[in-house]
mmCIF file of C-alpha atoms and ligand atoms in Angstrom:
data_model
loop_
_atom_site.group_PDB
_atom_site.id
_atom_site.type_symbol
_atom_site.label_atom_id
_atom_site.label_comp_id
_atom_site.label_asym_id
_atom_site.label_seq_id
_atom_site.Cartn_x
_atom_site.Cartn_y
_atom_site.Cartn_z
ATOM 1 C CA MET A 1 -40.536 16.961 -26.917
ATOM 2 C CA PHE A 2 -41.699 14.693 -24.118
ATOM 3 C CA ASN A 3 -38.952 12.716 -22.381
ATOM 4 C CA LEU A 4 -39.602 10.234 -19.646
ATOM 5 C CA ILE A 5 -37.594 7.865 -17.496
ATOM 6 C CA LEU A 6 -39.109 4.521 -16.614
ATOM 7 C CA PHE A 7 -37.355 3.604 -13.400
ATOM 8 C CA GLY A 8 -37.253 0.564 -11.154
ATOM 9 C CA PRO A 9 -35.178 -2.435 -10.109
ATOM 10 C CA PRO A 10 -34.287 -5.322 -12.447
ATOM 11 C CA GLY A 11 -37.455 -7.311 -13.121
ATOM 12 C CA SER A 12 -39.825 -4.453 -12.283
ATOM 13 C CA GLY A 13 -41.372 -4.551 -15.755
ATOM 14 C CA LYS A 14 -39.612 -1.647 -17.458
ATOM 15 C CA GLY A 15 -39.067 -3.542 -20.720
ATOM 16 C CA THR A 16 -42.644 -4.838 -20.931
ATOM 17 C CA GLN A 17 -44.226 -1.481 -20.152
ATOM 18 C CA SER A 18 -41.784 0.401 -22.413
ATOM 19 C CA GLU A 19 -42.953 -1.569 -25.446
ATOM 20 C CA LYS A 20 -46.567 -0.632 -24.745
ATOM 21 C CA LEU A 21 -45.792 3.002 -23.926
ATOM 22 C CA ILE A 22 -43.723 3.680 -27.059
ATOM 23 C CA ALA A 23 -46.528 2.206 -29.180
ATOM 24 C CA LYS A 24 -49.119 4.433 -27.515
ATOM 25 C CA TYR A 25 -47.183 7.696 -27.344
ATOM 26 C CA GLY A 26 -44.818 7.414 -30.321
ATOM 27 C CA LEU A 27 -41.698 7.859 -28.225
ATOM 28 C CA LYS A 28 -38.262 6.516 -29.133
ATOM 29 C CA HIS A 29 -37.253 3.690 -26.770
ATOM 30 C CA LEU A 30 -33.694 3.946 -25.446
ATOM 31 C CA SER A 31 -32.753 0.936 -23.328
ATOM 32 C CA THR A 32 -29.089 0.761 -22.356
ATOM 33 C CA GLY A 33 -29.536 -2.965 -21.600
ATOM 34 C CA ASP A 34 -30.795 -3.550 -25.168
ATOM 35 C CA LEU A 35 -28.030 -1.369 -26.638
ATOM 36 C CA LEU A 36 -25.425 -3.348 -24.690
ATOM 37 C CA ARG A 37 -26.933 -6.694 -25.706
ATOM 38 C CA SER A 38 -26.815 -5.623 -29.337
ATOM 39 C CA GLU A 39 -23.093 -4.804 -28.924
ATOM 40 C CA ILE A 40 -22.638 -8.280 -27.410
ATOM 41 C CA ALA A 41 -24.498 -9.929 -30.299
ATOM 42 C CA SER A 42 -22.264 -8.117 -32.819
ATOM 43 C CA GLN A 43 -19.186 -9.077 -30.780
ATOM 44 C CA THR A 44 -17.802 -5.547 -30.805
ATOM 45 C CA PRO A 45 -14.894 -4.806 -28.421
ATOM 46 C CA LEU A 46 -17.328 -2.813 -26.272
ATOM 47 C CA GLY A 47 -19.734 -5.772 -26.232
ATOM 48 C CA VAL A 48 -17.030 -8.260 -25.276
ATOM 49 C CA GLU A 49 -15.941 -6.100 -22.311
ATOM 50 C CA ALA A 50 -19.520 -5.300 -21.256
ATOM 51 C CA LYS A 51 -20.569 -8.966 -21.234
ATOM 52 C CA LYS A 52 -17.946 -9.835 -18.607
ATOM 53 C CA ILE A 53 -19.343 -7.146 -16.302
ATOM 54 C CA MET A 54 -23.012 -7.868 -17.017
ATOM 55 C CA ASP A 55 -22.549 -11.580 -16.320
ATOM 56 C CA LYS A 56 -21.372 -10.658 -12.817
ATOM 57 C CA GLY A 57 -24.481 -8.540 -12.287
ATOM 58 C CA GLN A 58 -22.452 -5.333 -12.049
ATOM 59 C CA LEU A 59 -22.926 -1.984 -13.755
ATOM 60 C CA VAL A 60 -20.839 -1.192 -16.823
ATOM 61 C CA PRO A 61 -18.798 2.039 -16.526
ATOM 62 C CA ASP A 62 -20.700 5.331 -16.708
ATOM 63 C CA GLU A 63 -18.683 6.658 -19.658
ATOM 64 C CA VAL A 64 -19.641 3.625 -21.755
ATOM 65 C CA VAL A 65 -23.402 3.980 -21.323
ATOM 66 C CA ILE A 66 -23.307 7.787 -21.463
ATOM 67 C CA GLY A 67 -21.482 7.525 -24.809
ATOM 68 C CA MET A 68 -24.108 5.113 -26.137
ATOM 69 C CA ILE A 69 -26.973 7.382 -25.067
ATOM 70 C CA SER A 70 -25.286 10.451 -26.513
ATOM 71 C CA SER A 71 -24.940 8.720 -29.920
ATOM 72 C CA ALA A 72 -28.528 7.487 -29.782
ATOM 73 C CA LEU A 73 -29.823 11.017 -29.079
ATOM 74 C CA ASP A 74 -27.825 12.377 -32.017
ATOM 75 C CA ALA A 75 -29.062 9.575 -34.264
ATOM 76 C CA ASN A 76 -32.721 10.518 -33.653
ATOM 77 C CA PRO A 77 -32.960 14.279 -34.251
ATOM 78 C CA ASN A 78 -36.649 14.141 -35.183
ATOM 79 C CA ALA A 79 -37.926 12.060 -32.262
ATOM 80 C CA LYS A 80 -41.151 13.264 -30.585
ATOM 81 C CA GLY A 81 -39.535 12.305 -27.325
ATOM 82 C CA PHE A 82 -37.503 9.583 -25.638
ATOM 83 C CA LEU A 83 -38.378 6.865 -23.167
ATOM 84 C CA PHE A 84 -35.273 6.031 -21.134
ATOM 85 C CA ASP A 85 -35.311 2.467 -19.794
ATOM 86 C CA GLY A 86 -32.467 1.225 -17.575
ATOM 87 C CA PHE A 87 -30.800 4.627 -17.777
ATOM 88 C CA PRO A 88 -29.755 6.679 -15.827
ATOM 89 C CA ARG A 89 -28.543 4.129 -13.283
ATOM 90 C CA THR A 90 -26.131 6.313 -11.285
ATOM 91 C CA PRO A 91 -26.205 9.996 -10.256
ATOM 92 C CA ALA A 92 -23.312 10.661 -12.688
ATOM 93 C CA GLN A 93 -25.424 9.242 -15.523
ATOM 94 C CA ALA A 94 -28.367 11.416 -14.442
ATOM 95 C CA GLU A 95 -26.232 14.564 -14.488
ATOM 96 C CA ALA A 96 -24.801 13.649 -17.890
ATOM 97 C CA LEU A 97 -28.299 13.010 -19.272
ATOM 98 C CA ASP A 98 -29.550 16.387 -18.059
ATOM 99 C CA LYS A 99 -26.622 18.098 -19.796
ATOM 100 C CA LEU A 100 -27.147 16.179 -23.055
ATOM 101 C CA LEU A 101 -30.846 17.080 -23.067
ATOM 102 C CA GLU A 102 -30.100 20.704 -22.234
ATOM 103 C CA LEU A 103 -27.858 20.901 -25.314
ATOM 104 C CA LYS A 104 -30.908 19.821 -27.296
ATOM 105 C CA LYS A 105 -33.060 22.458 -25.504
ATOM 106 C CA THR A 106 -35.179 19.817 -23.811
ATOM 107 C CA SER A 107 -35.393 18.022 -20.438
ATOM 108 C CA ILE A 108 -36.927 15.112 -18.508
ATOM 109 C CA ALA A 109 -40.658 15.650 -17.979
ATOM 110 C CA VAL A 110 -41.157 12.888 -15.421
ATOM 111 C CA MET A 111 -39.633 9.802 -13.847
ATOM 112 C CA LEU A 112 -42.174 7.014 -13.400
ATOM 113 C CA ALA A 113 -40.834 4.631 -10.753
ATOM 114 C CA LEU A 114 -42.194 1.076 -10.612
ATOM 115 C CA ASN A 115 -42.480 -0.325 -7.116
ATOM 116 C CA VAL A 116 -42.127 -4.129 -6.793
ATOM 117 C CA SER A 117 -41.192 -6.290 -3.784
ATOM 118 C CA GLU A 118 -37.813 -8.027 -3.829
ATOM 119 C CA GLU A 119 -39.360 -11.481 -3.553
ATOM 120 C CA GLU A 120 -41.474 -10.828 -6.650
ATOM 121 C CA LEU A 121 -38.421 -9.482 -8.550
ATOM 122 C CA VAL A 122 -36.374 -12.643 -8.034
ATOM 123 C CA LYS A 123 -39.357 -14.804 -8.992
ATOM 124 C CA ARG A 124 -39.942 -12.868 -12.230
ATOM 125 C CA LEU A 125 -36.266 -12.815 -13.240
ATOM 126 C CA MET A 126 -35.790 -16.561 -12.662
ATOM 127 C CA LYS A 127 -38.896 -17.192 -14.775
ATOM 128 C CA ARG A 128 -37.655 -14.844 -17.521
ATOM 129 C CA GLY A 129 -34.359 -16.763 -17.518
ATOM 130 C CA GLU A 130 -36.176 -19.889 -18.705
ATOM 131 C CA THR A 131 -36.967 -18.230 -22.047
ATOM 132 C CA SER A 132 -35.041 -14.950 -22.472
ATOM 133 C CA GLY A 133 -31.691 -16.473 -23.407
ATOM 134 C CA ARG A 134 -30.127 -13.878 -21.094
ATOM 135 C CA SER A 135 -27.197 -15.362 -19.205
ATOM 136 C CA ASP A 136 -27.687 -12.835 -16.372
ATOM 137 C CA ASP A 137 -31.219 -14.162 -15.705
ATOM 138 C CA THR A 138 -30.374 -17.824 -15.136
ATOM 139 C CA ASN A 139 -28.290 -17.673 -11.974
ATOM 140 C CA GLU A 140 -29.904 -16.612 -8.691
ATOM 141 C CA ASN A 141 -26.592 -15.216 -7.380
ATOM 142 C CA VAL A 142 -26.276 -12.930 -10.413
ATOM 143 C CA ILE A 143 -29.892 -11.825 -10.010
ATOM 144 C CA ARG A 144 -29.269 -10.981 -6.342
ATOM 145 C CA ALA A 145 -26.052 -9.142 -7.305
ATOM 146 C CA ARG A 146 -28.045 -6.995 -9.753
ATOM 147 C CA ILE A 147 -30.589 -6.157 -7.069
ATOM 148 C CA ILE A 148 -27.762 -5.229 -4.671
ATOM 149 C CA GLU A 149 -26.166 -2.983 -7.355
ATOM 150 C CA TYR A 150 -29.574 -1.371 -7.768
ATOM 151 C CA ARG A 151 -29.905 -0.727 -4.036
ATOM 152 C CA ASN A 152 -26.324 0.543 -3.624
ATOM 153 C CA LYS A 153 -25.895 2.624 -6.767
ATOM 154 C CA THR A 154 -29.167 3.147 -8.611
ATOM 155 C CA ALA A 155 -31.921 3.752 -6.020
ATOM 156 C CA VAL A 156 -30.370 7.185 -5.234
ATOM 157 C CA VAL A 157 -31.059 8.312 -8.813
ATOM 158 C CA ALA A 158 -34.694 8.739 -7.719
ATOM 159 C CA ASP A 159 -33.536 11.247 -5.070
ATOM 160 C CA TYR A 160 -31.826 13.258 -7.792
ATOM 161 C CA TYR A 161 -35.152 13.682 -9.626
ATOM 162 C CA TYR A 162 -37.140 14.102 -6.370
ATOM 163 C CA ASN A 163 -35.177 17.308 -5.866
ATOM 164 C CA PHE A 164 -36.687 18.572 -9.114
ATOM 165 C CA ASP A 165 -40.128 17.250 -8.117
ATOM 166 C CA LYS A 166 -40.197 14.909 -11.094
ATOM 167 C CA VAL A 167 -40.778 11.485 -9.505
ATOM 168 C CA VAL A 168 -44.067 9.586 -9.467
ATOM 169 C CA MET A 169 -44.239 6.168 -7.793
ATOM 170 C CA VAL A 170 -46.433 3.596 -9.536
ATOM 171 C CA LYS A 171 -47.447 0.182 -8.196
ATOM 172 C CA GLY A 172 -45.565 -2.375 -10.301
ATOM 173 C CA GLU A 173 -47.477 -5.459 -9.138
ATOM 174 C CA GLY A 174 -50.782 -6.575 -10.619
ATOM 175 C CA SER A 175 -51.727 -7.179 -14.246
ATOM 176 C CA VAL A 176 -49.618 -5.775 -17.089
ATOM 177 C CA ASP A 177 -52.672 -3.876 -18.333
ATOM 178 C CA ASP A 178 -53.494 -2.325 -14.964
ATOM 179 C CA ILE A 179 -49.911 -1.126 -14.550
ATOM 180 C CA PHE A 180 -49.984 0.223 -18.108
ATOM 181 C CA LYS A 181 -53.180 2.149 -17.289
ATOM 182 C CA SER A 182 -51.576 3.698 -14.188
ATOM 183 C CA LEU A 183 -48.484 4.742 -16.165
ATOM 184 C CA SER A 184 -50.581 6.119 -19.023
ATOM 185 C CA ALA A 185 -52.705 8.173 -16.611
ATOM 186 C CA GLU A 186 -49.577 9.857 -15.245
ATOM 187 C CA ILE A 187 -48.279 10.580 -18.747
ATOM 188 C CA ASP A 188 -51.645 11.930 -19.931
ATOM 189 C CA GLN A 189 -51.551 14.510 -17.126
ATOM 190 C CA ARG A 190 -48.221 15.828 -18.365
ATOM 191 C CA ILE A 191 -47.899 15.324 -22.109
HETATM 192 P P1 ADP B 201 -32.367 -5.439 -15.823
HETATM 193 O O1 ADP B 201 -32.654 -4.058 -15.364
HETATM 194 O O2 ADP B 201 -33.594 -6.282 -15.961
HETATM 195 O O3 ADP B 201 -31.295 -6.107 -15.034
HETATM 196 P P2 ADP B 201 -31.119 -4.357 -18.240
HETATM 197 O O4 ADP B 201 -31.309 -4.945 -19.575
HETATM 198 O O5 ADP B 201 -31.614 -2.975 -17.998
HETATM 199 O O6 ADP B 201 -31.798 -5.410 -17.278
HETATM 200 O O7 ADP B 201 -29.571 -4.380 -17.859
HETATM 201 C C1 ADP B 201 -28.790 -5.550 -17.932
HETATM 202 C C2 ADP B 201 -27.357 -5.255 -17.491
HETATM 203 O O8 ADP B 201 -26.767 -4.291 -18.396
HETATM 204 C C3 ADP B 201 -27.199 -4.623 -16.113
HETATM 205 O O9 ADP B 201 -27.150 -5.588 -15.095
HETATM 206 C C4 ADP B 201 -25.861 -3.876 -16.273
HETATM 207 O O10 ADP B 201 -24.752 -4.747 -16.182
HETATM 208 C C5 ADP B 201 -25.912 -3.380 -17.697
HETATM 209 N N1 ADP B 201 -26.494 -2.016 -17.805
HETATM 210 C C6 ADP B 201 -27.658 -1.680 -18.436
HETATM 211 N N2 ADP B 201 -27.883 -0.361 -18.358
HETATM 212 C C7 ADP B 201 -26.839 0.166 -17.654
HETATM 213 C C8 ADP B 201 -26.498 1.476 -17.215
HETATM 214 N N3 ADP B 201 -27.285 2.527 -17.476
HETATM 215 N N4 ADP B 201 -25.351 1.635 -16.504
HETATM 216 C C9 ADP B 201 -24.554 0.609 -16.243
HETATM 217 N N5 ADP B 201 -24.816 -0.658 -16.607
HETATM 218 C C10 ADP B 201 -25.952 -0.890 -17.312
#
C-alpha cells in the first residue's frame, strides 16, 4: 500500500492536484472536506452540526473527522493506497491516523506540502467562491478565519511528520501541470 498526505493551507490546490494524482496512481481519495459536504447535502445530523462550524471557518471536532476516516478506511479494504486531503488537520488527528493505519499494517509514506503565499490563497478562494457554491468561500472574513485556523492548529501537523522525516515541500504556485509534475516526481521516487 502507498499512502500519502497532500498538505497545505485552504486554497493551496489540494483538491485540484488530488484529482489528477488519484487518476495517475490509482489511489483512493479521502477528503474530509468532501465527506463533510456530502453529510451536509444529505442533511444528516452530523452534516447539520458541521455546517454551522464550517461556515464560521473553524475546524469540526477531531472525533467527528477521525470517525469518518476510520469508516472510510474500513469501507475500502482493497485500496492500493489512500490519498489524504484536508486530513489530518491537528496533531490529535495525525496520531489517530497513524494508529488506524498501523491496525491495517500500513503507514504514511510521505507528506507532500504545498507552499503558497497568503495573498495568493485569498485571491484563489474568493475566485473559487464565484462558482463553487461553497458558502465558506464567498466571505473574505470566513476565508481569513480558515487561514488563521490553519496557522494556529494545522501548520504544526507538518512538524509531527518532520520528526519521522516524511515531509517534502513543493512549490504550490505556477501552472497546475507544473505543480502536478513536481508532486509526481516525488511520488515516483517513493512508490
Ligand atoms: P479548504 O481546505 O479549502 O478550506 P476543505 O474542503 O478541506 O477546504 O475543508 C472545508 C472545511 O471543512 C474546513 O474549513 C473545516 O471546517 C472542515 N474540515 C475539513 N476537514 C477537516 C478536518 N480534518 N478537521 C476538522 N475540520 C475539517
